[in-house]
Each structure stands twice: as C-alpha cells, then as structure tokens.
XYZ file of C-alpha atoms in Angstrom:
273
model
C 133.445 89.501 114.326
C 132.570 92.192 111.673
C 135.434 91.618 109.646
C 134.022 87.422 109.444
C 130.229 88.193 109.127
C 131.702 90.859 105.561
C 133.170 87.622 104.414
C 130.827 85.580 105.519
C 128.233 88.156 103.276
C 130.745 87.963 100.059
C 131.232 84.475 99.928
C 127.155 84.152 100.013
C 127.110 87.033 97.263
C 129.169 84.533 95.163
C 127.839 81.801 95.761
C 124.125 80.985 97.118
C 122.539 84.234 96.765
C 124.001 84.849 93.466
C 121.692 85.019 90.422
C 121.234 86.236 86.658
C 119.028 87.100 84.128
C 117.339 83.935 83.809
C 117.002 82.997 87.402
C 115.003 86.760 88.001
C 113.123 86.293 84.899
C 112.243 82.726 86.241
C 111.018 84.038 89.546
C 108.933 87.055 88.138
C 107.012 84.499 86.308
C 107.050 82.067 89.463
C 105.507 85.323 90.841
C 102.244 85.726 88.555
C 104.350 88.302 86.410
C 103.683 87.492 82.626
C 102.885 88.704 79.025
C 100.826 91.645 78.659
C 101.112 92.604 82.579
C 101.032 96.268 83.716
C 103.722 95.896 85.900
C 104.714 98.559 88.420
C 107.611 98.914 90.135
C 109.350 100.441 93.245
C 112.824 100.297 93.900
C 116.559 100.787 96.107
C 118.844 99.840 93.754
C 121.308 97.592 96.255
C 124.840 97.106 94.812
C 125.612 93.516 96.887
C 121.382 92.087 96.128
C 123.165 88.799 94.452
C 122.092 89.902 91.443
C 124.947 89.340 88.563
C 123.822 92.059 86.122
C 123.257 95.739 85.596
C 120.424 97.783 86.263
C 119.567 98.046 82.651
C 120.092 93.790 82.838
C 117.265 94.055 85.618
C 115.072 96.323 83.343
C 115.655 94.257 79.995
C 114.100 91.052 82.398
C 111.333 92.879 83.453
C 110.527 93.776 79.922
C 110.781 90.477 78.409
C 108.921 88.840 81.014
C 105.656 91.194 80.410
C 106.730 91.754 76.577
C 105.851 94.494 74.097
C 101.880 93.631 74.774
C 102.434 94.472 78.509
C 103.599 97.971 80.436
C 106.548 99.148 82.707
C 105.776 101.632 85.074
C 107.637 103.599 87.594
C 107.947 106.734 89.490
C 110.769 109.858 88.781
C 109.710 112.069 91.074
C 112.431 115.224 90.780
C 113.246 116.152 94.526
C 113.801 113.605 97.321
C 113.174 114.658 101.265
C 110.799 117.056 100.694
C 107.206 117.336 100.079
C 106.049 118.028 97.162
C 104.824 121.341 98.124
C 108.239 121.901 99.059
C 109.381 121.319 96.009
C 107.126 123.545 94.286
C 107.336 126.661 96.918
C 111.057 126.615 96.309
C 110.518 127.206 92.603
C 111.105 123.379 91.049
C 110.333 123.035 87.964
C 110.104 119.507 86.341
C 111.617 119.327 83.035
C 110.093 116.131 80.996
C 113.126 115.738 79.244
C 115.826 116.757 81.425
C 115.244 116.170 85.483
C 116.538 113.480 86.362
C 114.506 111.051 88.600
C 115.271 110.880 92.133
C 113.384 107.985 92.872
C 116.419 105.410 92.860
C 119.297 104.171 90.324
C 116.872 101.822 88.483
C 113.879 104.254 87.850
C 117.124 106.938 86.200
C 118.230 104.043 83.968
C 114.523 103.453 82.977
C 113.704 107.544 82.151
C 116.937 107.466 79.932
C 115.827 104.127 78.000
C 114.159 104.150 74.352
C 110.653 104.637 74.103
C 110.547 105.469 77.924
C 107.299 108.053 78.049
C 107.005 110.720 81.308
C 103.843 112.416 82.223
C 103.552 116.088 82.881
C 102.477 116.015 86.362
C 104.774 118.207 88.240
C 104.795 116.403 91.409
C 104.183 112.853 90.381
C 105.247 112.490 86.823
C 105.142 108.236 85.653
C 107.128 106.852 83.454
C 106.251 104.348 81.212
C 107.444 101.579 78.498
C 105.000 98.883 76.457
C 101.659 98.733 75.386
C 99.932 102.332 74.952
C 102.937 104.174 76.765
C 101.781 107.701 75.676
C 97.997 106.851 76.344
C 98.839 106.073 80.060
C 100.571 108.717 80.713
C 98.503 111.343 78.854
C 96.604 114.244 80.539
C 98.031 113.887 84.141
C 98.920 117.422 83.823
C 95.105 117.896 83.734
C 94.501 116.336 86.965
C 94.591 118.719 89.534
C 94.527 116.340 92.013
C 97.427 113.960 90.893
C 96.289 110.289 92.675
C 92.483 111.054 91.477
C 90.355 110.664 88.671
C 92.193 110.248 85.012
C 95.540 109.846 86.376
C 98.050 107.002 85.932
C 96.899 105.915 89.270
C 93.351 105.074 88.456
C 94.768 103.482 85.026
C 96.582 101.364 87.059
C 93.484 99.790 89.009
C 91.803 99.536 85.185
C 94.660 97.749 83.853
C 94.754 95.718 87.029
C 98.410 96.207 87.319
C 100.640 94.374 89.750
C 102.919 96.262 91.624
C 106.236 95.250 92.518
C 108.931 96.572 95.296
C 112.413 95.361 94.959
C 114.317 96.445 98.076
C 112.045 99.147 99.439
C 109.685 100.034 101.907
C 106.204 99.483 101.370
C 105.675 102.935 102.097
C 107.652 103.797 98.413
C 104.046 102.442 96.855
C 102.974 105.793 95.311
C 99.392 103.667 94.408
C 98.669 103.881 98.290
C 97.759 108.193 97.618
C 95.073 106.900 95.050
C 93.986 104.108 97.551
C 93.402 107.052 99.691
C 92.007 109.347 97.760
C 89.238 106.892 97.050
C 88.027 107.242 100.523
C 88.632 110.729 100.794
C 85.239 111.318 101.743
C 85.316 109.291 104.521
C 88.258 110.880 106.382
C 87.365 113.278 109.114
C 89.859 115.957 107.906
C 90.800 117.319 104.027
C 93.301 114.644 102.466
C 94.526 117.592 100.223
C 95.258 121.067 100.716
C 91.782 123.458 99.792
C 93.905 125.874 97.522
C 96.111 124.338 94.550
C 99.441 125.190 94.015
C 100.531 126.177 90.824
C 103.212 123.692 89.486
C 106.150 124.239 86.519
C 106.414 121.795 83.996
C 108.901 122.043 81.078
C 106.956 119.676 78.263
C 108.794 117.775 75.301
C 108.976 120.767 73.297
C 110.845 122.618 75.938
C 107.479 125.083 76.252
C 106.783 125.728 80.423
C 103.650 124.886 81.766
C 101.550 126.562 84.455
C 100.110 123.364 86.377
C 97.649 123.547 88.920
C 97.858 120.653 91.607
C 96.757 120.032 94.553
C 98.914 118.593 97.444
C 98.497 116.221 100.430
C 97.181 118.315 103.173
C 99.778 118.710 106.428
C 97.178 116.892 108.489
C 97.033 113.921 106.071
C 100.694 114.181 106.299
C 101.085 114.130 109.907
C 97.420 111.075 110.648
C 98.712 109.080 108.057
C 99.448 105.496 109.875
C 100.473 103.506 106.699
C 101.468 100.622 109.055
C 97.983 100.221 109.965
C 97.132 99.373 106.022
C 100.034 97.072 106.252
C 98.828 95.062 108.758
C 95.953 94.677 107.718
C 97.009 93.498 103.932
C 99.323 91.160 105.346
C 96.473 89.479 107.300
C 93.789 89.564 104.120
C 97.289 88.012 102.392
C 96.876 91.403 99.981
C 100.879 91.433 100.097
C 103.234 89.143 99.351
C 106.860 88.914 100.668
C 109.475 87.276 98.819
C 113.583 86.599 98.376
C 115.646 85.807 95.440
C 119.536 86.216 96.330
C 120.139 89.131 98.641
C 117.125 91.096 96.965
C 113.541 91.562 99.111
C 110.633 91.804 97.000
C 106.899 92.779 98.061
C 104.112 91.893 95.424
C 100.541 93.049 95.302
C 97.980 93.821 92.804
C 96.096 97.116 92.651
C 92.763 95.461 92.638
C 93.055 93.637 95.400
C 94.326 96.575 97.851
C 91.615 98.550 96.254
C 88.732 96.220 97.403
C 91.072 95.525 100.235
C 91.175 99.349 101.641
C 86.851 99.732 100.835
C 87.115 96.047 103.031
C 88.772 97.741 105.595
C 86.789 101.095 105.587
C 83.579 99.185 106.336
C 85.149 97.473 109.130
C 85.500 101.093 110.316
C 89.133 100.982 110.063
C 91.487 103.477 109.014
C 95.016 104.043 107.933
C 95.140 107.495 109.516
C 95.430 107.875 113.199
C-alpha cells in the first residue's frame, strides 16, 4: 500500500500538481499580490511541492510579480530550536554578512541574492529586496525591543504589507510578536523580559556591535495560545488558505490582523492562556 500511494504521489508530481514559473506568478496575482506590494514571506522549502523550478525560480516570480517599485521581505534568523535568549547566552553572534539564515532553503537563497539588505538586529535580523531596501531595514539595531516601535515590524503595518506562508505553520509569522507587542499593556504578565540582554552583531564593515535587546519573557513563552488568534482570524476570514500543486499557502495582510487582534482584545479575548 505504501509503495502504490509513493507512485500514486509521483505520478501527481508530474502531472496535475505540477507547475512553473508562470502558473505561480499567475496565482500570486490571482491572490491580490501585485506591483509595488510589500510582500512578506514565510517558508519550508518542500522538494516534491509540484513546483518545476528552483528556489531562486520561486524568488525571481515573487520579484517580478511585485517589481522593482514593490519589497521582498523575509526572516534569517541565525539559530533554529532555541530561543533567542538562548542564542545569545551561548555567545551567538550574528554576522550581517556571513551567518547564514536558518529560517529555511528559500530565505538562504534570498540573503545570498544581489541587492538583498539584512538588518542588524541580533535576534530578528530582516532581509530585504525592492523599493527602499536599506530604509526598511535601517536602525533595528536601535530597537531594543525588536517587534516594537521603529522596527521592520511596524514598517510592515505602514506599508500595509501582505504576508505570505508557503508550506509553513502559521506560527512561522514573525509579524504575530509585533501584533503582540501592541497589546502589551493589556496582558496580565511582562511580554518581555525586564532586563535586556546584550546582543553581538558583526555589521557590513566587519566592526562588532554591542546590542541591547530585549527578549520574550518565559511566561509569554509558556501563555502564548497562538491557536486561539488562529481561530479567531479564520472566522473574521483575516487568513486565507490556498493550494497550487503540492504547495500550501496562507495569505493575510498586516492591517487586517492588526485591527483584527485590537477586534479581538475588546471582545476580551486573548491569545495567551
């Protein structure tokens, strides 16, 4: 029986849920993806999705479908299973240039591209490609919390970007700390640690950096029910689920889960337990 469903799966692969670079760019734009976007995206790079490119191919769609007018965005965090003050208390030091991203095959191939730009958080850092690149990511090193006030994050609701999962968990949506930090000071507990931790950042110019930063508290950590959140977008129709090929995809824009957690908060409903 497993031996028929695997060719059962690669005859699909070849045939119905096959697709290129013009059927993905066809269903981004199908999607409400389009010039001058701020386009975010989340991703498990999935070798059998049906999709008949490369990871750069997937990139290369993505940017022609939003064009030079609009901006990529992901994540390259630098560790993977830990916390990020894990990462810090056992001495890792995020190197602009050099650490690779850990967040998945497709954000690696998008830090190495040309005119890629990284921010100097040393938990968070962004990446970014388009329309004022260096702008968005400037000055996150300054934010000593990393989701709050002049990071990427809050650029993202004032772009309006539109955030995009392909293959992943909702709970890869890095936006959700910034939804939370904007009701902060409604939780009944600290969402981040009282004492900063001091971060290492190698910059462009290979100087290190001393960064202060802040981290989710344990007790964030441990209340946080992001399933509650979920549920409740899905019913306000804040997400959107959708399949090209073998390949998932979740849509929503920042916006709308913005209003749509302040929504929730006055219904007196949380996402922590």
């Amino acid at each position: 029986m497993k031996k028929l469903k695997k060719l059962i799966k690669k005859f699909l692969l070849k045939t119905v849920w096959k697709y290129d670079e013009y059927k993905l760019a066809s269903f981004l734009t199908a999607n409400g993806i389009g010039k001058g976007d701020t386009l975010v995206v989340h991703s498990s790079w999935l070798a059998q999705n049906g999709f008949t490119g490369t990871p750069l191919d997937f990139i290369n769609v993505m940017k022609s479908v939003i064009t030079d007018d609009g901006l990529l965005v992901m994540m390259s965090m630098p560790y993977h299973n830990q916390s990020s003050a894990e990462f810090i208390r056992g001495g890792g030091v995020m190197k602009v240039r050099r650490s690779p991203s850990k967040m998945g095959l497709l954000t690696e191939v998008f830090r190495r591209g040309r005119d890629t730009r990284r921010s100097l958080s040393p938990t968070h850092p962004v990446l970014a490609w388009g329309r004022d690149a260096e702008q968005f990511v400037a000055g996150h090193q300054l934010c000593i919390e990393p989701f709050g006030k002049g990071s990427p994050f809050e650029k993202m609701l004032q772009r309006e970007a539109k955030i995009m999962v392909v293959d992943a968990p909702f709970s890869t949506i890095t936006f959700t700390h910034f939804l939370e930090d904007s009701v902060a000071d409604q939780l009944p507990f600290l969402l981040y640690e009282n004492e900063p931790l001091t971060g290492k950042v190698v910059d462009n110019e290979d100087v290190e950096l001393e960064v202060p930063v802040k981290v989710l508290s344990e007790e964030a950590n441990a209340r946080r029910r992001e399933q509650h959140l979920v549920d409740y977008f899905i019913k306000e129709k804040v997400i959107k689920h959708s399949k090209l090929g073998a390949t998932n995809f979740i849509f929503l824009e920042c916006a709308e889960a913005y209003s749509g957690i302040h929504t929730m908060y006055r219904q007196h409903l949380s996402m922590f337990e």
